[in-house]
Every structure is written in C-alpha cells, then in structure tokens.
Short mmCIF file of C-alpha atoms in Angstrom, two decimals:
data_model
loop_
_atom_site.label_atom_id
_atom_site.label_comp_id
_atom_site.label_asym_id
_atom_site.label_seq_id
_atom_site.Cartn_x
_atom_site.Cartn_y
_atom_site.Cartn_z
CA MET A 400 0.17 -14.40 4.81
CA GLY A 401 1.47 -16.05 7.40
CA PRO A 402 0.41 -17.64 11.17
CA MET A 403 -0.86 -14.39 12.35
CA MET A 404 -2.86 -13.73 9.26
CA ASP A 405 -3.68 -17.42 9.29
CA LEU A 406 -5.13 -17.36 13.08
CA ILE A 407 -7.24 -14.16 12.25
CA ALA A 408 -8.75 -15.69 9.05
CA SER A 409 -9.92 -18.58 10.99
CA SER A 410 -11.16 -16.70 13.78
CA VAL A 411 -13.66 -14.80 11.55
CA GLU A 412 -14.21 -18.18 9.32
CA VAL A 413 -15.59 -19.28 12.53
CA ALA A 414 -18.08 -16.50 12.61
CA ALA A 415 -19.38 -16.43 9.21
CA ASP A 416 -22.23 -18.29 9.73
CA VAL A 417 -23.25 -17.09 12.96
CA PRO A 418 -25.94 -14.44 13.77
CA LEU A 419 -24.99 -10.77 12.82
CA TRP A 420 -25.49 -9.33 16.88
CA SER A 421 -23.19 -12.06 18.62
CA VAL A 422 -20.07 -12.36 20.32
CA PRO A 423 -18.55 -14.58 17.62
CA SER A 424 -19.60 -11.62 15.12
CA LEU A 425 -17.69 -9.02 17.58
CA ILE A 426 -14.95 -11.39 17.22
CA ALA A 427 -15.01 -11.53 13.36
CA LEU A 428 -15.27 -7.83 13.82
CA PHE A 429 -12.16 -7.24 15.97
CA ALA A 430 -10.15 -9.73 13.61
CA LEU A 431 -11.19 -8.15 10.27
CA THR A 432 -10.60 -4.83 11.97
CA LEU A 433 -7.07 -5.86 12.61
CA MET A 434 -6.52 -7.39 9.32
CA GLU A 435 -7.59 -4.00 7.62
CA ILE A 436 -5.20 -2.13 9.32
CA VAL A 437 -2.30 -4.35 8.77
CA LEU A 438 -3.02 -4.14 4.93
CA GLY A 439 -3.49 -0.62 5.20
CA ILE A 440 -0.08 -0.60 5.92
CA ASP A 441 0.80 -0.32 2.19
CA ASN A 442 -1.37 2.81 1.72
CA ILE A 443 0.02 4.40 4.70
CA VAL A 444 3.42 4.37 3.33
CA PHE A 445 2.50 5.32 -0.10
CA ILE A 446 0.65 8.65 1.38
CA ALA A 447 3.20 9.61 3.47
CA ILE A 448 5.85 9.81 0.62
CA LEU A 449 3.46 11.62 -1.49
CA THR A 450 2.27 14.45 0.59
CA GLY A 451 5.64 14.72 1.96
CA LYS A 452 6.04 16.59 -1.55
CA LEU A 453 3.15 18.88 -0.32
CA PRO A 454 3.92 22.00 1.42
CA ALA A 455 3.64 21.57 5.37
CA GLU A 456 -0.03 23.23 5.16
CA LYS A 457 -1.92 21.02 3.03
CA ARG A 458 -0.33 17.63 3.92
CA SER A 459 -2.65 16.84 6.36
CA PHE A 460 -5.56 17.44 4.39
CA ALA A 461 -4.33 15.32 1.73
CA ARG A 462 -3.10 12.49 3.89
CA ARG A 463 -7.12 12.81 5.05
CA PHE A 464 -8.39 12.87 1.83
CA GLY A 465 -6.30 9.98 0.81
CA LEU A 466 -7.49 7.58 3.57
CA PHE A 467 -11.26 8.71 3.09
CA VAL A 468 -11.08 7.81 -0.34
CA ALA A 469 -9.58 4.88 0.50
CA MET A 470 -12.41 3.94 3.05
CA GLY A 471 -14.83 4.98 0.50
CA MET A 472 -13.38 3.07 -2.21
CA ARG A 473 -13.46 -0.09 -0.41
CA ILE A 474 -17.12 0.28 0.96
CA LEU A 475 -18.09 0.77 -2.54
CA LEU A 476 -16.47 -2.51 -3.58
CA LEU A 477 -18.29 -4.13 -0.76
CA MET A 478 -21.57 -3.01 -2.04
CA MET A 479 -20.43 -4.24 -6.03
CA ILE A 480 -19.54 -8.01 -4.65
CA GLY A 481 -20.76 -9.70 -7.49
CA TRP A 482 -18.57 -7.42 -9.93
CA LEU A 483 -15.76 -7.75 -7.92
CA MET A 484 -15.87 -11.57 -7.82
CA SER A 485 -16.21 -11.46 -11.57
CA LEU A 486 -12.74 -9.31 -11.63
CA GLN A 487 -11.28 -13.36 -10.56
CA SER A 488 -12.65 -14.95 -14.09
CA PRO A 489 -10.15 -15.79 -16.57
CA ILE A 490 -10.45 -13.10 -19.65
CA ILE A 491 -7.84 -14.50 -21.53
CA GLU A 492 -5.29 -17.20 -21.59
CA LEU A 493 -1.53 -16.84 -22.42
CA SER A 494 -1.57 -20.01 -24.05
CA SER A 495 -3.71 -19.20 -27.08
CA LEU A 496 -1.44 -16.12 -27.88
CA ALA A 497 2.15 -18.39 -27.80
CA PRO A 498 3.75 -18.55 -31.17
CA ILE A 499 5.03 -22.35 -30.35
CA GLU A 500 3.57 -25.47 -29.47
CA SER A 501 5.99 -26.18 -26.48
CA LEU A 502 5.39 -22.90 -24.93
CA ARG A 503 1.71 -23.22 -25.24
CA GLU A 504 1.77 -26.58 -23.22
CA HIS A 505 4.29 -24.95 -20.85
CA LEU A 506 1.36 -22.18 -20.46
CA ALA A 507 -1.29 -24.64 -19.96
CA ALA A 508 0.08 -26.35 -17.47
CA ASP A 509 0.06 -23.73 -14.84
CA ALA A 510 -3.55 -22.40 -14.87
CA GLU A 511 -2.43 -19.40 -12.41
CA VAL A 512 0.24 -18.28 -14.98
CA ASN A 513 -1.73 -18.95 -18.05
CA GLU A 514 -5.03 -17.36 -17.06
CA ILE A 515 -5.49 -13.70 -16.96
CA SER A 516 -8.01 -11.79 -15.02
CA GLY A 517 -9.13 -8.34 -14.86
CA ARG A 518 -8.10 -8.27 -11.26
CA ASP A 519 -4.63 -9.21 -12.71
CA LEU A 520 -4.41 -6.43 -15.01
CA ILE A 521 -5.46 -3.75 -12.57
CA LEU A 522 -2.78 -5.54 -10.19
CA LEU A 523 -0.23 -5.28 -12.99
CA PHE A 524 -0.89 -1.35 -13.83
CA GLY A 525 -0.52 -1.10 -9.77
CA GLY A 526 2.25 -2.75 -9.41
CA LEU A 527 4.10 -1.06 -12.43
CA PHE A 528 3.21 2.37 -11.13
CA LEU A 529 3.98 2.06 -7.89
CA MET A 530 7.69 1.17 -8.95
CA PHE A 531 7.79 3.38 -11.19
CA THR A 532 6.86 6.38 -8.44
CA ALA A 533 9.03 5.17 -5.93
CA VAL A 534 12.22 4.74 -8.25
CA ARG A 535 11.37 8.35 -9.62
CA GLU A 536 11.22 9.38 -5.65
CA ILE A 537 14.71 7.62 -4.79
CA HIS A 538 16.57 9.20 -8.12
CA HIS A 539 14.95 12.43 -6.74
CA LYS A 540 17.14 12.02 -3.35
CA ILE A 541 20.05 10.52 -4.91
CA GLU A 542 20.22 13.56 -6.96
CA GLY A 543 19.74 16.00 -4.32
CA GLU A 544 16.22 17.52 -5.60
CA HIS A 545 14.01 18.85 -2.59
CA ASP A 546 10.52 18.43 -3.64
CA ASP A 547 9.23 17.46 -0.42
CA ASP A 548 10.25 20.90 0.93
CA PRO A 549 9.65 23.72 -2.50
CA GLN A 550 11.15 26.52 -0.07
CA MET A 551 14.46 25.14 -0.08
CA ASP A 552 14.78 25.07 -3.92
CA MET A 553 14.28 28.67 -3.47
CA ASP A 554 17.91 28.76 -1.51
CA LEU A 555 19.89 26.69 -3.71
CA PRO A 556 22.66 28.79 -5.59
CA GLU A 557 22.41 29.63 -9.33
CA ALA A 558 23.80 27.10 -10.70
CA ASP A 559 21.33 24.69 -9.58
CA ALA A 560 18.51 26.64 -11.64
CA ALA A 561 17.86 23.43 -13.26
CA VAL A 562 16.30 22.43 -10.12
CA LYS A 563 14.84 25.82 -9.84
CA SER A 564 13.09 25.38 -12.84
CA ARG A 565 11.17 22.24 -12.40
CA LYS A 566 7.67 22.68 -11.54
CA PRO A 567 6.11 22.64 -8.39
CA VAL A 568 3.98 19.41 -7.53
CA THR A 569 0.31 20.49 -7.01
CA VAL A 570 -1.89 19.68 -4.72
CA GLY A 571 -4.29 17.68 -7.30
CA SER A 572 -1.30 15.55 -8.79
CA VAL A 573 -0.53 14.01 -5.40
CA LEU A 574 -4.30 13.44 -4.54
CA PHE A 575 -4.98 12.28 -8.36
CA GLN A 576 -1.79 9.57 -7.68
CA ILE A 577 -3.06 8.62 -3.90
CA ALA A 578 -6.78 7.95 -5.80
CA VAL A 579 -5.25 5.52 -8.06
CA MET A 580 -3.18 3.38 -5.70
CA ASP A 581 -6.14 3.57 -3.35
CA VAL A 582 -7.92 1.53 -5.83
CA ILE A 583 -5.47 -0.84 -6.21
CA PHE A 584 -5.24 -1.50 -2.67
CA SER A 585 -8.82 -1.50 -1.64
CA LEU A 586 -9.12 -4.02 -4.70
CA ASP A 587 -6.80 -6.51 -2.45
CA SER A 588 -8.30 -5.40 0.53
CA VAL A 589 -11.88 -6.08 -0.28
CA ILE A 590 -11.10 -9.53 -1.81
CA THR A 591 -9.40 -10.65 1.43
CA ALA A 592 -12.38 -9.45 3.60
CA VAL A 593 -14.87 -11.09 1.16
CA GLY A 594 -12.95 -14.01 1.35
CA MET A 595 -13.09 -13.95 5.16
CA ALA A 596 -16.48 -13.24 6.23
CA SER A 597 -19.93 -13.28 5.07
CA HIS A 598 -21.72 -10.44 6.81
CA LEU A 599 -21.47 -7.14 4.67
CA PRO A 600 -22.27 -4.91 8.05
CA ILE A 601 -19.30 -6.63 9.49
CA MET A 602 -17.24 -5.98 6.76
CA ILE A 603 -18.17 -2.26 6.63
CA ALA A 604 -17.92 -1.59 10.13
CA ALA A 605 -14.39 -3.19 9.76
CA VAL A 606 -13.19 -0.80 7.04
CA VAL A 607 -14.56 2.17 9.03
CA ILE A 608 -12.90 1.74 12.18
CA SER A 609 -9.68 0.83 10.51
CA VAL A 610 -9.59 3.94 8.47
CA GLY A 611 -10.82 5.86 11.76
CA VAL A 612 -7.55 4.30 13.32
CA MET A 613 -5.36 5.04 10.17
CA ILE A 614 -6.12 8.35 10.08
CA THR A 615 -5.85 8.91 13.93
CA PHE A 616 -1.88 8.03 13.52
CA ALA A 617 -1.04 9.24 9.72
CA ASN A 618 -0.10 12.07 10.43
CA GLN A 619 2.59 11.15 13.24
CA ILE A 620 4.03 8.54 10.88
CA SER A 621 3.77 10.84 8.13
CA ASP A 622 5.83 13.82 10.34
CA PHE A 623 8.29 11.07 11.39
CA VAL A 624 9.16 9.81 7.68
CA GLN A 625 9.45 13.46 6.77
CA GLU A 626 11.53 14.29 9.85
CA HIS A 627 14.12 11.51 9.49
CA PRO A 628 15.82 11.04 5.61
CA THR A 629 17.05 7.71 6.13
CA VAL A 630 13.89 6.11 7.26
CA LYS A 631 12.24 7.94 4.16
CA MET A 632 14.45 6.05 2.00
CA LEU A 633 13.75 3.06 3.67
CA ALA A 634 9.91 3.96 3.41
CA LEU A 635 10.30 4.22 -0.44
CA SER A 636 12.54 1.09 -0.50
CA PHE A 637 9.40 -0.48 1.19
CA LEU A 638 7.47 0.82 -2.06
CA ILE A 639 9.30 -1.03 -4.19
CA LEU A 640 8.99 -3.98 -2.42
CA ILE A 641 5.24 -3.54 -2.43
CA SER A 642 5.31 -3.08 -6.19
CA VAL A 643 6.80 -6.55 -6.46
CA VAL A 644 4.67 -8.45 -4.32
CA LEU A 645 1.64 -6.68 -6.87
CA LEU A 646 3.51 -7.49 -9.69
CA SER A 647 4.47 -11.18 -8.44
CA GLU A 648 0.40 -11.38 -7.82
CA ALA A 649 -0.55 -10.43 -11.16
CA VAL A 650 1.43 -12.86 -13.01
CA GLY A 651 0.10 -15.92 -11.00
CA THR A 652 2.98 -16.49 -8.55
CA PRO A 653 2.07 -14.91 -5.12
CA ILE A 654 4.64 -14.01 -2.67
CA ASN A 655 3.67 -14.87 0.97
CA LYS A 656 2.83 -11.26 2.47
CA GLY A 657 3.83 -12.50 5.69
CA TYR A 658 7.20 -13.18 4.50
CA VAL A 659 7.52 -9.39 3.25
CA TYR A 660 5.66 -8.11 6.33
CA PHE A 661 8.81 -9.43 8.59
CA ALA A 662 11.13 -8.22 6.26
CA MET A 663 9.33 -4.53 6.65
CA ALA A 664 9.48 -4.80 10.76
CA PHE A 665 12.63 -6.10 10.84
CA SER A 666 14.16 -3.48 9.11
CA LEU A 667 12.63 -0.72 10.85
CA ILE A 668 13.59 -1.94 13.97
CA VAL A 669 17.25 -2.21 12.91
CA GLU A 670 16.22 1.82 11.45
CA PHE A 671 14.94 2.75 14.78
CA LEU A 672 18.08 0.97 16.85
CA ASN A 673 20.24 3.57 14.19
CA LEU A 674 18.27 6.20 15.43
CA ARG A 675 18.63 5.82 18.71
CA MET A 676 22.32 4.80 18.23
CA THR A 677 22.77 8.22 16.36
CA LYS A 678 20.88 10.32 18.94
CA LYS A 679 22.60 9.01 21.94
CA ALA A 680 25.80 9.74 20.18
CA LYS A 681 24.97 13.58 19.44
CA LEU A 682 24.14 13.87 22.72
CA GLN A 683 27.59 12.87 24.16
CA HIS A 684 29.05 15.21 21.74
CA ALA A 685 27.02 18.30 22.87
CA HIS A 686 28.34 17.42 26.54
#
C-alpha cells in the first residue's frame, strides 16, 4: 500500500502480542483508526455521489445511514473472523475449466490467478457494480440529466419531456446501493484490520472511532462535491478507478493502493488549484 501504509502496519504488528491495556495497544488503536479512515475514503466518495441525487433534506440522513451501516457491517465481520478467513480459501480453480492443455498449464503456474475464492467473487461483483454506477452517472451528467436535483427537471422546456418523465430517485434505492457497496468496502477493510492486529476490542474501537470521524466530515465533503460540478466529475472518475482496483484484486493481479491514493490526492490538489484560480478570476472581473 505504499510507505505510509507499511509504517502504519509495522506499528500495529509490534503491538499485536502485548496486553490489551497498554501504551503499545493505544498506539495500535491510533494506527488502525488512521488506516480505517484512509480505507474509508472510497466509501465516502461513493456515498457523496449517491446521496447527491436525493432532495437536500434527505441527504444528511442517507449519508449517516450509509456510514452507520458500514460500521455495523465491519463490526459484524470482525466478530465472524473464522468465516471471513474462509472466504480467502479457493473454491474453484480456473485450470480445471480450461479446454486446452497449454492454457491449463499456464493458469496452474500462477496460483493467484488460477484460484478463485469467495472474496474474489464478492470483489468481482462489487467492482462491476461500482463501475456500472459510476459510468451511468457520468452518462447522466454528459446528457444533462439533473438527477442530483429533482427540482431542476421541473424547469426544463417541453422538448425535454423524456427527462421529465424519468422516475425520480427514491431514498430506498439509494440506501440499497449504499448497503451493497458497504459490504464490499467493509470486507476489504476488515481483512486488512485482521491481518494487522490480534485484539478484537482494538479493531472494533478503531472502526467506531474512524466512522465517527467520517460522519463528522461527511456532510462537508458531500456538499463540496455537489457544489462544484468539476469536482463531482472527478469523484465519479475516482469511483471508476476504485472499481478497477477491486476488479484487479478479484482476478489475482492487485494494484498497489498506495499508487492509487497518490493519483487521487494529486488530482484533487490540481483541481483545488483550478477552483482557486477560477474564484480569483471571478473576483477580478467583479471589480
């Protein structure tokens, strides 16, 4: 995951075999909380995009619901560690399905690609679902459909009757999509936490604290995304990038997440500079 992630992981591993109530355990709690927040960025971006399609008065509830479900899902998975670890055991080998001998030998030579586990199938479904959602939203934006503000559709001319007739987005459908992706993101997050620490209370506390931090800033992040169309398009692009990461893990060729997070951070910095330049230009024209 990159140097920062390795540093966090090493600090947790050092504290893995120490007593629960000790300074090293507190260090492990802090490190795991930081890790959970970093891993939760994907979830926040997805929730911000989906809740943006709801009426303004319902967005805050949907965001909190999504994050609370994510917290509950992660705690539940932590308490089912045995079952969770079984998901990483192979359930089928692609080489056994290959019709050609040379292909079977090629697949058998790479266990990561050849062996398919329950976790791989879940990540595959999640990656495809996330990519479909992101591409659909980008299509809506390019076509000029204002599903993030239902009231805007009422102001469109008669020629846009097709857009007006489009069914409004319901709270139930948004909450369902959030819940589905919560399962995917929680799975990856919990597997990382289980591999980094041995004390269940520390892992649960880290999840609760990290979700509390994300809830605190979720509204500000989501409102910022909604207020700036270019940032929203960038966020949708991030979702496609995240879906590619999930799919790459599913097929046994994982992409280093450190590179992905660096690319996302660099893109945001450039976008913030553009927004600041645009704001300054508007102020100069106003004078």
